[in-house]
Coordinates of C-alpha atoms and ligand atoms in Angstrom, one line a residue:
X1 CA -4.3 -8.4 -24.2
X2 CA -1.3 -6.2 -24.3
X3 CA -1.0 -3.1 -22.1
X4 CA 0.7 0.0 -22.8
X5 CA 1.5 3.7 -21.6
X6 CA 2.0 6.1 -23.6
X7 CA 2.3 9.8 -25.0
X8 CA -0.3 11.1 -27.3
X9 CA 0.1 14.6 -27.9
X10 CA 2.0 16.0 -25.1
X11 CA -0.4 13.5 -22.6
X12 CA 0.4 10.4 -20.6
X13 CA -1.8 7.6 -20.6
X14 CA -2.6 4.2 -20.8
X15 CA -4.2 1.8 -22.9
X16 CA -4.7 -1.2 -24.7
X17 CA -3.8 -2.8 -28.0
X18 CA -6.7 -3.5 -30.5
X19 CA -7.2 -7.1 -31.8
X20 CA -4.9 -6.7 -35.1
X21 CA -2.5 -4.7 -32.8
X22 CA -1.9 -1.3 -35.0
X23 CA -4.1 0.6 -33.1
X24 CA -4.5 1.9 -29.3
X25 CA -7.5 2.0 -27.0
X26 CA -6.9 4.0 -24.3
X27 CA -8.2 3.1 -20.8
X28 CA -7.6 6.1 -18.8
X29 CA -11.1 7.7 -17.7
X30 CA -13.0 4.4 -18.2
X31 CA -11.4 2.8 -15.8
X32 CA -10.2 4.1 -12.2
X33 CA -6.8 4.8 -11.7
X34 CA -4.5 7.6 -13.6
X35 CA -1.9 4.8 -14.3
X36 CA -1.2 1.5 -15.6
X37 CA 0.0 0.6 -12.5
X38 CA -3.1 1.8 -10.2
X39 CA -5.1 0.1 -13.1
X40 CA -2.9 -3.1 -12.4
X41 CA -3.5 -2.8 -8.2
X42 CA -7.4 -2.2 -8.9
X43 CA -7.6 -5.0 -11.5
X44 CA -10.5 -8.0 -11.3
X45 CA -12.1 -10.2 -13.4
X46 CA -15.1 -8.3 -14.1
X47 CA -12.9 -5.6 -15.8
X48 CA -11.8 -8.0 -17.9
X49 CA -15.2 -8.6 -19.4
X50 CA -15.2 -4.8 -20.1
X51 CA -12.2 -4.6 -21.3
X52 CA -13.0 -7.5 -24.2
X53 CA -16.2 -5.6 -24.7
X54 CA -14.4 -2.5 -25.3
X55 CA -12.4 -4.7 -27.8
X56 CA -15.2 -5.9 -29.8
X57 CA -16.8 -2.0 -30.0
X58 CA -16.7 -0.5 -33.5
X59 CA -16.7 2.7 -32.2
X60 CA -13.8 3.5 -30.2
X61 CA -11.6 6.6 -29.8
X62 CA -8.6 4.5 -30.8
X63 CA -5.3 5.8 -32.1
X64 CA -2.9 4.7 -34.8
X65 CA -0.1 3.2 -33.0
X66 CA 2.0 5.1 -35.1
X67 CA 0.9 8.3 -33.6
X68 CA 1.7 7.2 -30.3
X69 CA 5.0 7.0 -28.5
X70 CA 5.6 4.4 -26.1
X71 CA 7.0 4.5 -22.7
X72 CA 7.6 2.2 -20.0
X73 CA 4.5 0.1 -19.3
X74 CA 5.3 1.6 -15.7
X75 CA 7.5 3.9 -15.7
X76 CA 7.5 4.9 -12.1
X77 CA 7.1 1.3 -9.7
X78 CA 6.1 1.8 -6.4
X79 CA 9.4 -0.2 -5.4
X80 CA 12.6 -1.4 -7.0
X81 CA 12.5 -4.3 -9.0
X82 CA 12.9 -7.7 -7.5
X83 CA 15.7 -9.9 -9.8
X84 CA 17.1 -12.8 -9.8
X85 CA 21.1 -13.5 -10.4
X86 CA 22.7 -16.3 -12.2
X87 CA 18.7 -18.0 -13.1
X88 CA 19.8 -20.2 -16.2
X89 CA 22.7 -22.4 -16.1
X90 CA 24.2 -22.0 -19.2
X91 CA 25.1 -17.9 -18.1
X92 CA 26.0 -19.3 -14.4
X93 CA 28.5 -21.3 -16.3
X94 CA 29.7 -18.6 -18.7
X95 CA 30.3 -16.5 -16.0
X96 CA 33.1 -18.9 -13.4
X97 CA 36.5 -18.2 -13.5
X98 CA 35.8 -14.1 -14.5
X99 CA 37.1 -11.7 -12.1
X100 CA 34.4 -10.9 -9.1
X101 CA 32.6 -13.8 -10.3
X102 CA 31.5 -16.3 -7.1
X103 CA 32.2 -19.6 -9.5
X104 CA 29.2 -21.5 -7.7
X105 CA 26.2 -22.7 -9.2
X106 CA 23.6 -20.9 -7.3
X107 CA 21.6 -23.6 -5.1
X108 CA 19.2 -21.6 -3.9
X109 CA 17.5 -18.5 -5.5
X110 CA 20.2 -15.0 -5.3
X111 CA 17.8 -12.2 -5.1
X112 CA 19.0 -8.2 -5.5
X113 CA 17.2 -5.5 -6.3
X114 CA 17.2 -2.9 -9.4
X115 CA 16.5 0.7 -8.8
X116 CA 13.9 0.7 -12.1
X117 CA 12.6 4.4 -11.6
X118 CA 12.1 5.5 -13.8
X119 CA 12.0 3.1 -16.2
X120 CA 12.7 4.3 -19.9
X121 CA 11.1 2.6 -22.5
X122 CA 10.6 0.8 -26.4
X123 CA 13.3 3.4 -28.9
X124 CA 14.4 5.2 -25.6
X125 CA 18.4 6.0 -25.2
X126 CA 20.5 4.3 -23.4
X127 CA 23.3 6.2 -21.5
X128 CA 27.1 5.4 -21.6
X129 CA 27.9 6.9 -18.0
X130 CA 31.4 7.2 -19.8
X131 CA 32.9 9.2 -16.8
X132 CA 32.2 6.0 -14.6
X133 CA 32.3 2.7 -16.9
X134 CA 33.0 1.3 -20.2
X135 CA 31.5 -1.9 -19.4
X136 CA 28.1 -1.8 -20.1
X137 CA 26.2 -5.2 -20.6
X138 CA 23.1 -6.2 -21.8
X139 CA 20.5 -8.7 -20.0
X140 CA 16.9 -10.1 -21.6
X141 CA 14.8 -11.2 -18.9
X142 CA 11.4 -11.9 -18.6
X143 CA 9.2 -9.8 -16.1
X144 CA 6.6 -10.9 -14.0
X145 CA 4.2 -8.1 -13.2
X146 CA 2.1 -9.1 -10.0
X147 CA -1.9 -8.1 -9.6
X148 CA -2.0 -9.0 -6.1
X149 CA -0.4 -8.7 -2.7
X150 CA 0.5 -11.6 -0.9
X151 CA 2.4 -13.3 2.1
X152 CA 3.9 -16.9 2.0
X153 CA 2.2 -17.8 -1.6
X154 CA 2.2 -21.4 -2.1
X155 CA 3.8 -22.7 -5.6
X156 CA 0.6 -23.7 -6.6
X157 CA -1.4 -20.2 -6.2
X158 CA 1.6 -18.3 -7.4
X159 CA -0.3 -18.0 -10.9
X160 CA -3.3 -16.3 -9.2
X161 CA -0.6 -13.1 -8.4
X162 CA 0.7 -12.3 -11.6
X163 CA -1.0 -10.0 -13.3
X164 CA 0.9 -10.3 -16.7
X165 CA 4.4 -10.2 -18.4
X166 CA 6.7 -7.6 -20.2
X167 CA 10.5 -7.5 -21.2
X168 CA 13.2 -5.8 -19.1
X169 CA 16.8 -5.4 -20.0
X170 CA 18.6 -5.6 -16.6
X171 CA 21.6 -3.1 -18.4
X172 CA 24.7 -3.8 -15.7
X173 CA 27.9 -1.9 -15.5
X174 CA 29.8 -4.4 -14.6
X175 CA 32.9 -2.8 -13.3
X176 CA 30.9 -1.0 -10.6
X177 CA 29.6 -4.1 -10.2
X178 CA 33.0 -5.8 -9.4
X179 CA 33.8 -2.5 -7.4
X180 CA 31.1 -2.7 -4.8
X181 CA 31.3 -6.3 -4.3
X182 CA 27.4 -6.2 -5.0
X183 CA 25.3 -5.8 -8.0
X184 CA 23.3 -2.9 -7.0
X185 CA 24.8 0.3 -7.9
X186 CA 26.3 -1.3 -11.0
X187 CA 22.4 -2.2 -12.3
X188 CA 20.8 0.8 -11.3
X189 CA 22.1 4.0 -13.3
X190 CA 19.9 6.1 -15.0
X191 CA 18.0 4.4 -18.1
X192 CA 19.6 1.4 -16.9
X193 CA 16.1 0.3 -16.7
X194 CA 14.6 -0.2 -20.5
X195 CA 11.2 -2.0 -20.3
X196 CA 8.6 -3.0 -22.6
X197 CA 7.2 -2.8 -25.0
X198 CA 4.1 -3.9 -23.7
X199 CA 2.6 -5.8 -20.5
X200 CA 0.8 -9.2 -21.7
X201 CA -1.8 -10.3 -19.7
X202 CA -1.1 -14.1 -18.5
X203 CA -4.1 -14.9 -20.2
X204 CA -2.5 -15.1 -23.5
X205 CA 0.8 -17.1 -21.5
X206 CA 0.5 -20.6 -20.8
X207 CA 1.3 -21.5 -17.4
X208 CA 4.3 -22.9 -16.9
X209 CA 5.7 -20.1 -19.2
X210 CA 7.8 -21.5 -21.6
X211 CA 9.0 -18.8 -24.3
X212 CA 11.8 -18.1 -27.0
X213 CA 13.7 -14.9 -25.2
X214 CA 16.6 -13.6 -27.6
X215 CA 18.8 -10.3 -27.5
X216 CA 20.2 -8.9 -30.5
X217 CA 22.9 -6.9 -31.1
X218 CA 23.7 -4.6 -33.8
X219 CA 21.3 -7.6 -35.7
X220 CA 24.1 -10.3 -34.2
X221 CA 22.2 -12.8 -32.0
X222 CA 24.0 -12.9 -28.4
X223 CA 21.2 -14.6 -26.1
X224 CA 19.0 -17.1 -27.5
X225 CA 17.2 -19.6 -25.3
X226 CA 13.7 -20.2 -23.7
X227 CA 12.1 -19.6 -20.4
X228 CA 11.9 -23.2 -19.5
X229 CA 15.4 -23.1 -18.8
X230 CA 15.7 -20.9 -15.6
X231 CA 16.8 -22.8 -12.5
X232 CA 14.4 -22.0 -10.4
X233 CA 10.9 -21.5 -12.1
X234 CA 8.6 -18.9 -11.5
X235 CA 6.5 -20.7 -9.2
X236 CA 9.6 -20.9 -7.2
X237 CA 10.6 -18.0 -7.3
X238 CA 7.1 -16.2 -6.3
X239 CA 6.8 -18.8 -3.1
X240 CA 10.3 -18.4 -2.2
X241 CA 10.6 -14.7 -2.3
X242 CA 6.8 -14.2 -0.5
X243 CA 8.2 -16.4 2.1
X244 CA 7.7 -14.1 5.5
X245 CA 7.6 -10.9 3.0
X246 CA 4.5 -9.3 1.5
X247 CA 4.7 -9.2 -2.2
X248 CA 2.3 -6.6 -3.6
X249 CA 0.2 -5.6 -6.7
X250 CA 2.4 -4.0 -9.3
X251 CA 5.4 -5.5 -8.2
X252 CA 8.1 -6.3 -10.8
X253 CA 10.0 -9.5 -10.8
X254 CA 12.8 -9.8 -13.2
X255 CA 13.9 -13.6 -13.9
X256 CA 17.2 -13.8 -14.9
X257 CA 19.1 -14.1 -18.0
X258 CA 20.6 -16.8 -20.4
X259 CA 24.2 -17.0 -21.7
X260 CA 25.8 -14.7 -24.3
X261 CA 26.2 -11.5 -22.0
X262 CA 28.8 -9.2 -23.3
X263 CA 31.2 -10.6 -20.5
X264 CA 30.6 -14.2 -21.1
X265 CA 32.5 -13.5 -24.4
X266 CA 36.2 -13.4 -24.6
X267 CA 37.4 -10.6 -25.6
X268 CA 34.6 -9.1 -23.8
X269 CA 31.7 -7.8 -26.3
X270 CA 30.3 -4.5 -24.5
X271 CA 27.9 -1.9 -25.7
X272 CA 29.4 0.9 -27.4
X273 CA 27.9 4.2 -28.8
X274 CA 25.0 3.7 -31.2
X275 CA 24.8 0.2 -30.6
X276 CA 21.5 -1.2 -30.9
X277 CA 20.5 -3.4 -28.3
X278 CA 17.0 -5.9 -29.3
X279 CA 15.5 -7.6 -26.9
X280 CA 12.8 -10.3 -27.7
X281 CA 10.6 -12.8 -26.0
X282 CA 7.6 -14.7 -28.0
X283 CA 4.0 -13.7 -27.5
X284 CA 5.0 -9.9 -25.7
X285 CA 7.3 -8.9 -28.6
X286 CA 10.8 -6.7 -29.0
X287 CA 12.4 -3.6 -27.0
X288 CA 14.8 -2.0 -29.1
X289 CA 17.4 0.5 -27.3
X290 CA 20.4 2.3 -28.7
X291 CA 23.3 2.8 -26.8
X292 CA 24.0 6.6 -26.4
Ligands
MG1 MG1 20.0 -9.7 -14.6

């Protein structure tokens, strides 16, 4: 099942993919909840059952994917992202010995957090903040969307929190990154936040998640690896990070990225002005951005 928000003639709302994927059912008004995100919080196992009824129904209002335009799958979290530094080895390596870079190999999990609202999404523009950097770097990461709140999650339930999974591309200016000592400011400019294109329920991802996740440049491959190679897993990562603080419904957790960022390069290989930035991990699909 892959979730979507969207704008269909001049209105916001939310929906979900048909079986063959080219058109839209929307679930506003059926279900509770104006959003995708209050639909997420409310979210049980009986609406599932609904929602593959509503699948199988010949007569739907559904809507041409064409005719739609897609946003963020939630555009407006509740709180800032949740991400993970330095999560697969090969970019923890690709990073040591660059200026501001700590050159260890992270033993334990380095959280920071993302301002992600709002979020822009699938097509959207990407701006170049030119009066403040010209060091803009890309970042594929997987995103773990959580259904349910929860306090000192056990490895083995974290499965039973997610809700489902989308891409984000964790865009980093990395001289303000440098500047500030801390990777906050530097990760959270405006539509530094592309996500997308849809949210795939964990129903259709086998648990332990173990995907192809690529980024594209320009149609040059930059990133190409799979989920399975993250350092500390998402089982990990849920327990870890629940550990004495209350994870809720909604919540966004972004997982790291592999090697082949634009500083991991030498010379550097930065995003320019009408680059176009593809970001793609199997089974949720691709979120293309261009660079403004
Ligand atoms: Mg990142």
């Amino acid at each position: 099942m892959y979730f979507l928000t969207y704008l269909y003639k001049g209105q916001e709302n939310y929906g979900i993919l048909n079986k063959e994927k080219d058109r839209v059912i929307p679930l506003g008004g059926i279900f509770k909840g104006k959003t995708l995100n209050d639909f997420i919080c409310t979210f049980n196992d009986s609406m599932l059952e609904n929602i593959h009824g509503l699948m199988k129904s010949s007569n739907l209002n559904s809507i041409p994917l064409t005719e739609v335009k897609l946003l963020a799958p939630i555009p407006y979290p509740k709180r800032s992202l949740f991400c993970l530094g330095k999560n697969y080895l090969d970019h923890a390596k690709e990073v040591v010995g660059l200026p501001g870079a700590d050159d260890n190999i992270p033993k334990f999990p380095i959280y920071f957090s993302k301002i992600g609202n709002p979020a822009i999404g699938h097509l959207d523009m990407i701006k170049n903040h030119r009066e403040i950097t010209e060091m803009i770097d890309y970042e594929v990461e997987l995103a773990v969307i959580l259904g349910k709140d929860g306090i000192n999650i056990r490895e083995e339930d974290a499965e039973e929190y997610i809700f489902g999974y989308t891409i984000v591309n964790d865009i980093s200016a990395r001289n303000l990154q440098r500047k500030h000592n801390q990777w906050f400011k530097g990760k959270s400019l405006e539509t530094f936040c592309p996500m997308g294109p849809y949210i795939v329920h964990k129903s259709q991802i086998p648990f332990p998640v173990e995907l192809n996740i690529k980024c594209s440049v320009n149609g040059e491959i930059r990133q190409d690896s799979n989920t399975k190679n993250m350092i500390f897993n998402i089982p990990h990562i849920i327990s870890d990070l629940s550990k004495g603080m209350e994870l809720k419904a909604g919540d966004i957790i972004i997982t790291g990225t592999p090697s082949g960022v634009g500083l991991g390069f030498s010379p550097f290989k930065f995003l320019n002005s009408k680059d176009k930035v593809e970001c793609h991990i199997e089974k949720i699909g691709t979120l293309t951005n261009f660079i403004e």
